[in-house]
């Protein structure tokens, strides 16, 4: 198990330096509204947003699982969600692996709230550009889907992915 984890980390470390081939269709059509699609096997992270990730603070720190494959000095970032794109900057180690203030625009445009989950799939990575495809999984589940003994997604009782 430990060797398997080491092998996976080695693959991810080399990912940023690899020239990325043109992506061919997997035969699975994307949903045109961009809501959900199958992951392609590229590095990804999933995060449940906390109070500090959204209004009024807007700080999104990326976890070590993905920062290990990103340029440590930072780079421009494009987030694609649905048919829209948002430009921002990933500050690297100097900024504690945080997105720039343009993260606020992405969060507001997508009406993100505490408890929402995001899946960031790394589709391009170099010192000149980082590109993530983002899926949003809303934390406000319909009441009939929430078991009676749970309060739902919030900072005291978060939804845990994977």
JSON list of C-alpha atoms in Angstrom, two decimals:
[
{"chain": "A", "resi": 1, "resn": "UNK", "atom": "CA", "xyz": [0.00, 0.00, 0.00]},
{"chain": "A", "resi": 2, "resn": "UNK", "atom": "CA", "xyz": [2.80, 2.41, 0.96]},
{"chain": "A", "resi": 3, "resn": "UNK", "atom": "CA", "xyz": [4.71, 1.65, -2.25]},
{"chain": "A", "resi": 4, "resn": "UNK", "atom": "CA", "xyz": [1.55, 2.20, -4.28]},
{"chain": "A", "resi": 5, "resn": "UNK", "atom": "CA", "xyz": [1.11, 5.63, -2.65]},
{"chain": "A", "resi": 6, "resn": "UNK", "atom": "CA", "xyz": [4.76, 6.52, -3.40]},
{"chain": "A", "resi": 7, "resn": "UNK", "atom": "CA", "xyz": [4.30, 5.53, -7.04]},
{"chain": "A", "resi": 8, "resn": "UNK", "atom": "CA", "xyz": [1.18, 7.70, -7.31]},
{"chain": "A", "resi": 9, "resn": "UNK", "atom": "CA", "xyz": [3.00, 10.70, -5.80]},
{"chain": "A", "resi": 10, "resn": "UNK", "atom": "CA", "xyz": [5.91, 10.24, -8.21]},
{"chain": "A", "resi": 11, "resn": "UNK", "atom": "CA", "xyz": [3.48, 10.23, -11.14]},
{"chain": "A", "resi": 12, "resn": "UNK", "atom": "CA", "xyz": [1.82, 13.42, -9.88]},
{"chain": "A", "resi": 13, "resn": "UNK", "atom": "CA", "xyz": [5.14, 15.21, -9.24]},
{"chain": "A", "resi": 14, "resn": "UNK", "atom": "CA", "xyz": [6.14, 14.74, -12.87]},
{"chain": "A", "resi": 15, "resn": "UNK", "atom": "CA", "xyz": [2.72, 15.80, -14.14]},
{"chain": "A", "resi": 16, "resn": "UNK", "atom": "CA", "xyz": [3.42, 19.55, -14.23]},
{"chain": "A", "resi": 17, "resn": "UNK", "atom": "CA", "xyz": [6.51, 19.12, -16.35]},
{"chain": "A", "resi": 18, "resn": "UNK", "atom": "CA", "xyz": [4.90, 16.83, -18.90]},
{"chain": "A", "resi": 19, "resn": "UNK", "atom": "CA", "xyz": [3.80, 18.19, -22.24]},
{"chain": "A", "resi": 20, "resn": "UNK", "atom": "CA", "xyz": [0.08, 17.60, -22.25]},
{"chain": "A", "resi": 21, "resn": "UNK", "atom": "CA", "xyz": [-1.35, 15.75, -25.26]},
{"chain": "A", "resi": 22, "resn": "UNK", "atom": "CA", "xyz": [-4.49, 16.88, -26.97]},
{"chain": "A", "resi": 23, "resn": "UNK", "atom": "CA", "xyz": [-7.43, 15.47, -25.08]},
{"chain": "A", "resi": 24, "resn": "UNK", "atom": "CA", "xyz": [-9.55, 13.12, -27.13]},
{"chain": "A", "resi": 25, "resn": "UNK", "atom": "CA", "xyz": [-13.16, 12.41, -26.43]},
{"chain": "A", "resi": 26, "resn": "UNK", "atom": "CA", "xyz": [-13.72, 9.59, -23.98]},
{"chain": "A", "resi": 27, "resn": "UNK", "atom": "CA", "xyz": [-16.98, 8.78, -25.71]},
{"chain": "A", "resi": 28, "resn": "UNK", "atom": "CA", "xyz": [-18.86, 10.07, -22.68]},
{"chain": "A", "resi": 29, "resn": "UNK", "atom": "CA", "xyz": [-20.53, 13.35, -23.56]},
{"chain": "A", "resi": 30, "resn": "UNK", "atom": "CA", "xyz": [-20.11, 16.20, -21.11]},
{"chain": "A", "resi": 31, "resn": "UNK", "atom": "CA", "xyz": [-23.27, 17.74, -19.81]},
{"chain": "A", "resi": 32, "resn": "UNK", "atom": "CA", "xyz": [-23.62, 20.98, -21.77]},
{"chain": "A", "resi": 33, "resn": "UNK", "atom": "CA", "xyz": [-24.55, 22.97, -18.70]},
{"chain": "A", "resi": 34, "resn": "UNK", "atom": "CA", "xyz": [-21.19, 21.89, -17.29]},
{"chain": "A", "resi": 35, "resn": "UNK", "atom": "CA", "xyz": [-22.56, 20.58, -14.02]},
{"chain": "A", "resi": 36, "resn": "UNK", "atom": "CA", "xyz": [-20.96, 17.14, -13.82]},
{"chain": "A", "resi": 37, "resn": "UNK", "atom": "CA", "xyz": [-18.66, 14.90, -15.83]},
{"chain": "A", "resi": 38, "resn": "UNK", "atom": "CA", "xyz": [-16.54, 11.82, -15.14]},
{"chain": "A", "resi": 39, "resn": "UNK", "atom": "CA", "xyz": [-12.98, 12.44, -13.96]},
{"chain": "A", "resi": 40, "resn": "UNK", "atom": "CA", "xyz": [-10.33, 11.76, -16.59]},
{"chain": "A", "resi": 41, "resn": "UNK", "atom": "CA", "xyz": [-7.63, 10.21, -14.41]},
{"chain": "A", "resi": 42, "resn": "UNK", "atom": "CA", "xyz": [-5.63, 13.42, -14.07]},
{"chain": "A", "resi": 43, "resn": "UNK", "atom": "CA", "xyz": [-4.73, 14.76, -10.59]},
{"chain": "A", "resi": 44, "resn": "UNK", "atom": "CA", "xyz": [-7.71, 16.17, -8.71]},
{"chain": "A", "resi": 45, "resn": "UNK", "atom": "CA", "xyz": [-8.81, 17.27, -5.27]},
{"chain": "A", "resi": 46, "resn": "UNK", "atom": "CA", "xyz": [-12.18, 17.51, -3.62]},
{"chain": "A", "resi": 47, "resn": "UNK", "atom": "CA", "xyz": [-12.89, 20.10, -0.94]},
{"chain": "A", "resi": 48, "resn": "UNK", "atom": "CA", "xyz": [-15.83, 21.03, 1.22]},
{"chain": "A", "resi": 49, "resn": "UNK", "atom": "CA", "xyz": [-15.94, 24.80, 1.55]},
{"chain": "A", "resi": 50, "resn": "UNK", "atom": "CA", "xyz": [-15.57, 26.24, 5.01]},
{"chain": "A", "resi": 51, "resn": "UNK", "atom": "CA", "xyz": [-16.74, 29.58, 6.32]},
{"chain": "A", "resi": 52, "resn": "UNK", "atom": "CA", "xyz": [-13.35, 31.16, 5.48]},
{"chain": "A", "resi": 53, "resn": "UNK", "atom": "CA", "xyz": [-13.59, 30.03, 1.81]},
{"chain": "A", "resi": 54, "resn": "UNK", "atom": "CA", "xyz": [-16.70, 32.09, 1.12]},
{"chain": "A", "resi": 55, "resn": "UNK", "atom": "CA", "xyz": [-18.36, 35.34, 2.27]},
{"chain": "A", "resi": 56, "resn": "UNK", "atom": "CA", "xyz": [-17.02, 37.52, 3.79]},
{"chain": "A", "resi": 57, "resn": "UNK", "atom": "CA", "xyz": [-13.41, 36.23, 3.97]},
{"chain": "A", "resi": 58, "resn": "UNK", "atom": "CA", "xyz": [-12.90, 34.47, 0.60]},
{"chain": "A", "resi": 59, "resn": "UNK", "atom": "CA", "xyz": [-9.66, 32.59, 1.32]},
{"chain": "A", "resi": 60, "resn": "UNK", "atom": "CA", "xyz": [-9.20, 29.32, -0.53]},
{"chain": "A", "resi": 61, "resn": "UNK", "atom": "CA", "xyz": [-6.10, 27.37, 0.45]},
{"chain": "A", "resi": 62, "resn": "UNK", "atom": "CA", "xyz": [-5.31, 24.33, -1.68]},
{"chain": "A", "resi": 63, "resn": "UNK", "atom": "CA", "xyz": [-4.42, 21.08, 0.12]},
{"chain": "A", "resi": 64, "resn": "UNK", "atom": "CA", "xyz": [-0.97, 19.50, -0.02]},
{"chain": "A", "resi": 65, "resn": "UNK", "atom": "CA", "xyz": [-2.30, 16.64, -2.17]},
{"chain": "A", "resi": 66, "resn": "UNK", "atom": "CA", "xyz": [-2.45, 19.01, -5.16]},
{"chain": "A", "resi": 67, "resn": "UNK", "atom": "CA", "xyz": [0.13, 21.66, -4.22]},
{"chain": "A", "resi": 68, "resn": "UNK", "atom": "CA", "xyz": [2.81, 18.97, -4.49]},
{"chain": "A", "resi": 69, "resn": "UNK", "atom": "CA", "xyz": [2.26, 18.98, -8.27]},
{"chain": "A", "resi": 70, "resn": "UNK", "atom": "CA", "xyz": [1.82, 22.76, -8.72]},
{"chain": "A", "resi": 71, "resn": "UNK", "atom": "CA", "xyz": [4.66, 25.25, -9.26]},
{"chain": "A", "resi": 72, "resn": "UNK", "atom": "CA", "xyz": [5.97, 26.29, -5.83]},
{"chain": "A", "resi": 73, "resn": "UNK", "atom": "CA", "xyz": [6.52, 29.85, -7.06]},
{"chain": "A", "resi": 74, "resn": "UNK", "atom": "CA", "xyz": [2.90, 30.22, -8.19]},
{"chain": "A", "resi": 75, "resn": "UNK", "atom": "CA", "xyz": [1.38, 30.74, -11.62]},
{"chain": "A", "resi": 76, "resn": "UNK", "atom": "CA", "xyz": [-1.66, 32.21, -13.39]},
{"chain": "A", "resi": 77, "resn": "UNK", "atom": "CA", "xyz": [-4.74, 30.00, -13.01]},
{"chain": "A", "resi": 78, "resn": "UNK", "atom": "CA", "xyz": [-7.83, 29.49, -15.12]},
{"chain": "A", "resi": 79, "resn": "UNK", "atom": "CA", "xyz": [-10.84, 27.87, -13.46]},
{"chain": "A", "resi": 80, "resn": "UNK", "atom": "CA", "xyz": [-13.41, 26.46, -15.87]},
{"chain": "A", "resi": 81, "resn": "UNK", "atom": "CA", "xyz": [-16.84, 25.65, -14.56]},
{"chain": "A", "resi": 82, "resn": "UNK", "atom": "CA", "xyz": [-19.60, 24.96, -17.05]},
{"chain": "A", "resi": 83, "resn": "UNK", "atom": "CA", "xyz": [-19.12, 27.21, -20.05]},
{"chain": "A", "resi": 84, "resn": "UNK", "atom": "CA", "xyz": [-17.40, 30.02, -18.10]},
{"chain": "A", "resi": 85, "resn": "UNK", "atom": "CA", "xyz": [-13.77, 30.75, -17.20]},
{"chain": "A", "resi": 86, "resn": "UNK", "atom": "CA", "xyz": [-12.26, 32.76, -14.34]},
{"chain": "A", "resi": 87, "resn": "UNK", "atom": "CA", "xyz": [-8.67, 34.05, -14.30]},
{"chain": "A", "resi": 88, "resn": "UNK", "atom": "CA", "xyz": [-6.78, 34.32, -11.03]},
{"chain": "A", "resi": 89, "resn": "UNK", "atom": "CA", "xyz": [-3.36, 33.60, -9.58]},
{"chain": "A", "resi": 90, "resn": "UNK", "atom": "CA", "xyz": [-2.11, 30.73, -7.46]},
{"chain": "A", "resi": 91, "resn": "UNK", "atom": "CA", "xyz": [0.46, 32.21, -5.07]},
{"chain": "A", "resi": 92, "resn": "UNK", "atom": "CA", "xyz": [2.41, 29.05, -4.33]},
{"chain": "A", "resi": 93, "resn": "UNK", "atom": "CA", "xyz": [4.39, 28.59, -1.14]},
{"chain": "A", "resi": 94, "resn": "UNK", "atom": "CA", "xyz": [4.76, 32.36, -0.63]},
{"chain": "A", "resi": 95, "resn": "UNK", "atom": "CA", "xyz": [0.98, 32.73, -0.18]},
{"chain": "A", "resi": 96, "resn": "UNK", "atom": "CA", "xyz": [0.47, 29.47, 1.78]},
{"chain": "A", "resi": 97, "resn": "UNK", "atom": "CA", "xyz": [-0.88, 27.85, -1.42]},
{"chain": "A", "resi": 98, "resn": "UNK", "atom": "CA", "xyz": [-3.81, 30.23, -1.75]},
{"chain": "A", "resi": 99, "resn": "UNK", "atom": "CA", "xyz": [-5.71, 31.63, -4.74]},
{"chain": "A", "resi": 100, "resn": "UNK", "atom": "CA", "xyz": [-5.61, 35.40, -5.29]},
{"chain": "A", "resi": 101, "resn": "UNK", "atom": "CA", "xyz": [-8.46, 37.80, -4.54]},
{"chain": "A", "resi": 102, "resn": "UNK", "atom": "CA", "xyz": [-10.13, 36.91, -7.87]},
{"chain": "A", "resi": 103, "resn": "UNK", "atom": "CA", "xyz": [-11.34, 33.77, -6.08]},
{"chain": "A", "resi": 104, "resn": "UNK", "atom": "CA", "xyz": [-14.07, 36.06, -4.67]},
{"chain": "A", "resi": 105, "resn": "UNK", "atom": "CA", "xyz": [-15.50, 36.59, -8.18]},
{"chain": "A", "resi": 106, "resn": "UNK", "atom": "CA", "xyz": [-15.64, 32.82, -8.82]},
{"chain": "A", "resi": 107, "resn": "UNK", "atom": "CA", "xyz": [-17.28, 32.21, -5.43]},
{"chain": "A", "resi": 108, "resn": "UNK", "atom": "CA", "xyz": [-19.85, 34.99, -5.90]},
{"chain": "A", "resi": 109, "resn": "UNK", "atom": "CA", "xyz": [-20.62, 34.18, -9.55]},
{"chain": "A", "resi": 110, "resn": "UNK", "atom": "CA", "xyz": [-21.34, 30.56, -8.54]},
{"chain": "A", "resi": 111, "resn": "UNK", "atom": "CA", "xyz": [-23.16, 31.50, -5.33]},
{"chain": "A", "resi": 112, "resn": "UNK", "atom": "CA", "xyz": [-20.86, 29.24, -3.29]},
{"chain": "A", "resi": 113, "resn": "UNK", "atom": "CA", "xyz": [-21.76, 28.63, 0.33]},
{"chain": "A", "resi": 114, "resn": "UNK", "atom": "CA", "xyz": [-20.23, 26.93, 3.33]},
{"chain": "A", "resi": 115, "resn": "UNK", "atom": "CA", "xyz": [-20.79, 23.18, 2.97]},
{"chain": "A", "resi": 116, "resn": "UNK", "atom": "CA", "xyz": [-20.68, 23.15, -0.84]},
{"chain": "A", "resi": 117, "resn": "UNK", "atom": "CA", "xyz": [-18.12, 20.73, -2.24]},
{"chain": "A", "resi": 118, "resn": "UNK", "atom": "CA", "xyz": [-15.82, 21.44, -5.17]},
{"chain": "A", "resi": 119, "resn": "UNK", "atom": "CA", "xyz": [-13.88, 19.01, -7.33]},
{"chain": "A", "resi": 120, "resn": "UNK", "atom": "CA", "xyz": [-10.81, 20.59, -8.97]},
{"chain": "A", "resi": 121, "resn": "UNK", "atom": "CA", "xyz": [-9.38, 18.49, -11.80]},
{"chain": "A", "resi": 122, "resn": "UNK", "atom": "CA", "xyz": [-5.97, 19.61, -13.04]},
{"chain": "A", "resi": 123, "resn": "UNK", "atom": "CA", "xyz": [-6.10, 19.68, -16.83]},
{"chain": "A", "resi": 124, "resn": "UNK", "atom": "CA", "xyz": [-2.99, 21.76, -17.53]},
{"chain": "A", "resi": 125, "resn": "UNK", "atom": "CA", "xyz": [0.00, 22.65, -15.38]},
{"chain": "A", "resi": 126, "resn": "UNK", "atom": "CA", "xyz": [3.16, 24.61, -16.09]},
{"chain": "A", "resi": 127, "resn": "UNK", "atom": "CA", "xyz": [4.99, 27.59, -14.60]},
{"chain": "A", "resi": 128, "resn": "UNK", "atom": "CA", "xyz": [3.11, 29.76, -17.11]},
{"chain": "A", "resi": 129, "resn": "UNK", "atom": "CA", "xyz": [-0.43, 28.44, -16.62]},
{"chain": "A", "resi": 130, "resn": "UNK", "atom": "CA", "xyz": [-2.48, 26.18, -14.38]},
{"chain": "A", "resi": 131, "resn": "UNK", "atom": "CA", "xyz": [-5.92, 25.10, -15.57]},
{"chain": "A", "resi": 132, "resn": "UNK", "atom": "CA", "xyz": [-8.51, 23.42, -13.35]},
{"chain": "A", "resi": 133, "resn": "UNK", "atom": "CA", "xyz": [-11.90, 22.11, -14.41]},
{"chain": "A", "resi": 134, "resn": "UNK", "atom": "CA", "xyz": [-14.24, 22.61, -11.47]},
{"chain": "A", "resi": 135, "resn": "UNK", "atom": "CA", "xyz": [-17.41, 20.78, -10.49]},
{"chain": "A", "resi": 136, "resn": "UNK", "atom": "CA", "xyz": [-19.69, 22.18, -7.80]},
{"chain": "A", "resi": 137, "resn": "UNK", "atom": "CA", "xyz": [-21.67, 19.85, -5.55]},
{"chain": "A", "resi": 138, "resn": "UNK", "atom": "CA", "xyz": [-24.18, 21.83, -3.54]},
{"chain": "A", "resi": 139, "resn": "UNK", "atom": "CA", "xyz": [-24.39, 21.26, 0.20]},
{"chain": "A", "resi": 140, "resn": "UNK", "atom": "CA", "xyz": [-28.05, 22.24, 0.49]},
{"chain": "A", "resi": 141, "resn": "UNK", "atom": "CA", "xyz": [-29.60, 18.82, 0.03]},
{"chain": "A", "resi": 142, "resn": "UNK", "atom": "CA", "xyz": [-33.36, 18.49, -0.12]},
{"chain": "A", "resi": 143, "resn": "UNK", "atom": "CA", "xyz": [-34.73, 17.79, 3.36]},
{"chain": "A", "resi": 144, "resn": "UNK", "atom": "CA", "xyz": [-36.18, 14.43, 2.30]},
{"chain": "A", "resi": 145, "resn": "UNK", "atom": "CA", "xyz": [-32.65, 13.18, 1.46]},
{"chain": "A", "resi": 146, "resn": "UNK", "atom": "CA", "xyz": [-31.11, 14.13, 4.82]},
{"chain": "A", "resi": 147, "resn": "UNK", "atom": "CA", "xyz": [-31.39, 11.45, 7.52]},
{"chain": "A", "resi": 148, "resn": "UNK", "atom": "CA", "xyz": [-33.36, 12.64, 10.53]},
{"chain": "A", "resi": 149, "resn": "UNK", "atom": "CA", "xyz": [-30.38, 12.33, 12.88]},
{"chain": "A", "resi": 150, "resn": "UNK", "atom": "CA", "xyz": [-28.11, 14.67, 10.86]},
{"chain": "A", "resi": 151, "resn": "UNK", "atom": "CA", "xyz": [-28.08, 18.43, 10.73]},
{"chain": "A", "resi": 152, "resn": "UNK", "atom": "CA", "xyz": [-26.58, 18.67, 7.23]},
{"chain": "A", "resi": 153, "resn": "UNK", "atom": "CA", "xyz": [-23.48, 20.29, 5.82]},
{"chain": "A", "resi": 154, "resn": "UNK", "atom": "CA", "xyz": [-21.97, 23.02, 7.99]},
{"chain": "A", "resi": 155, "resn": "UNK", "atom": "CA", "xyz": [-18.72, 23.68, 9.82]},
{"chain": "A", "resi": 156, "resn": "UNK", "atom": "CA", "xyz": [-19.85, 21.66, 12.84]},
{"chain": "A", "resi": 157, "resn": "UNK", "atom": "CA", "xyz": [-21.13, 18.70, 10.81]},
{"chain": "A", "resi": 158, "resn": "UNK", "atom": "CA", "xyz": [-19.43, 18.78, 7.37]},
{"chain": "A", "resi": 159, "resn": "UNK", "atom": "CA", "xyz": [-19.93, 16.45, 4.45]},
{"chain": "A", "resi": 160, "resn": "UNK", "atom": "CA", "xyz": [-16.80, 14.32, 4.05]},
{"chain": "A", "resi": 161, "resn": "UNK", "atom": "CA", "xyz": [-15.89, 13.20, 0.54]},
{"chain": "A", "resi": 162, "resn": "UNK", "atom": "CA", "xyz": [-13.79, 10.11, -0.08]}
]
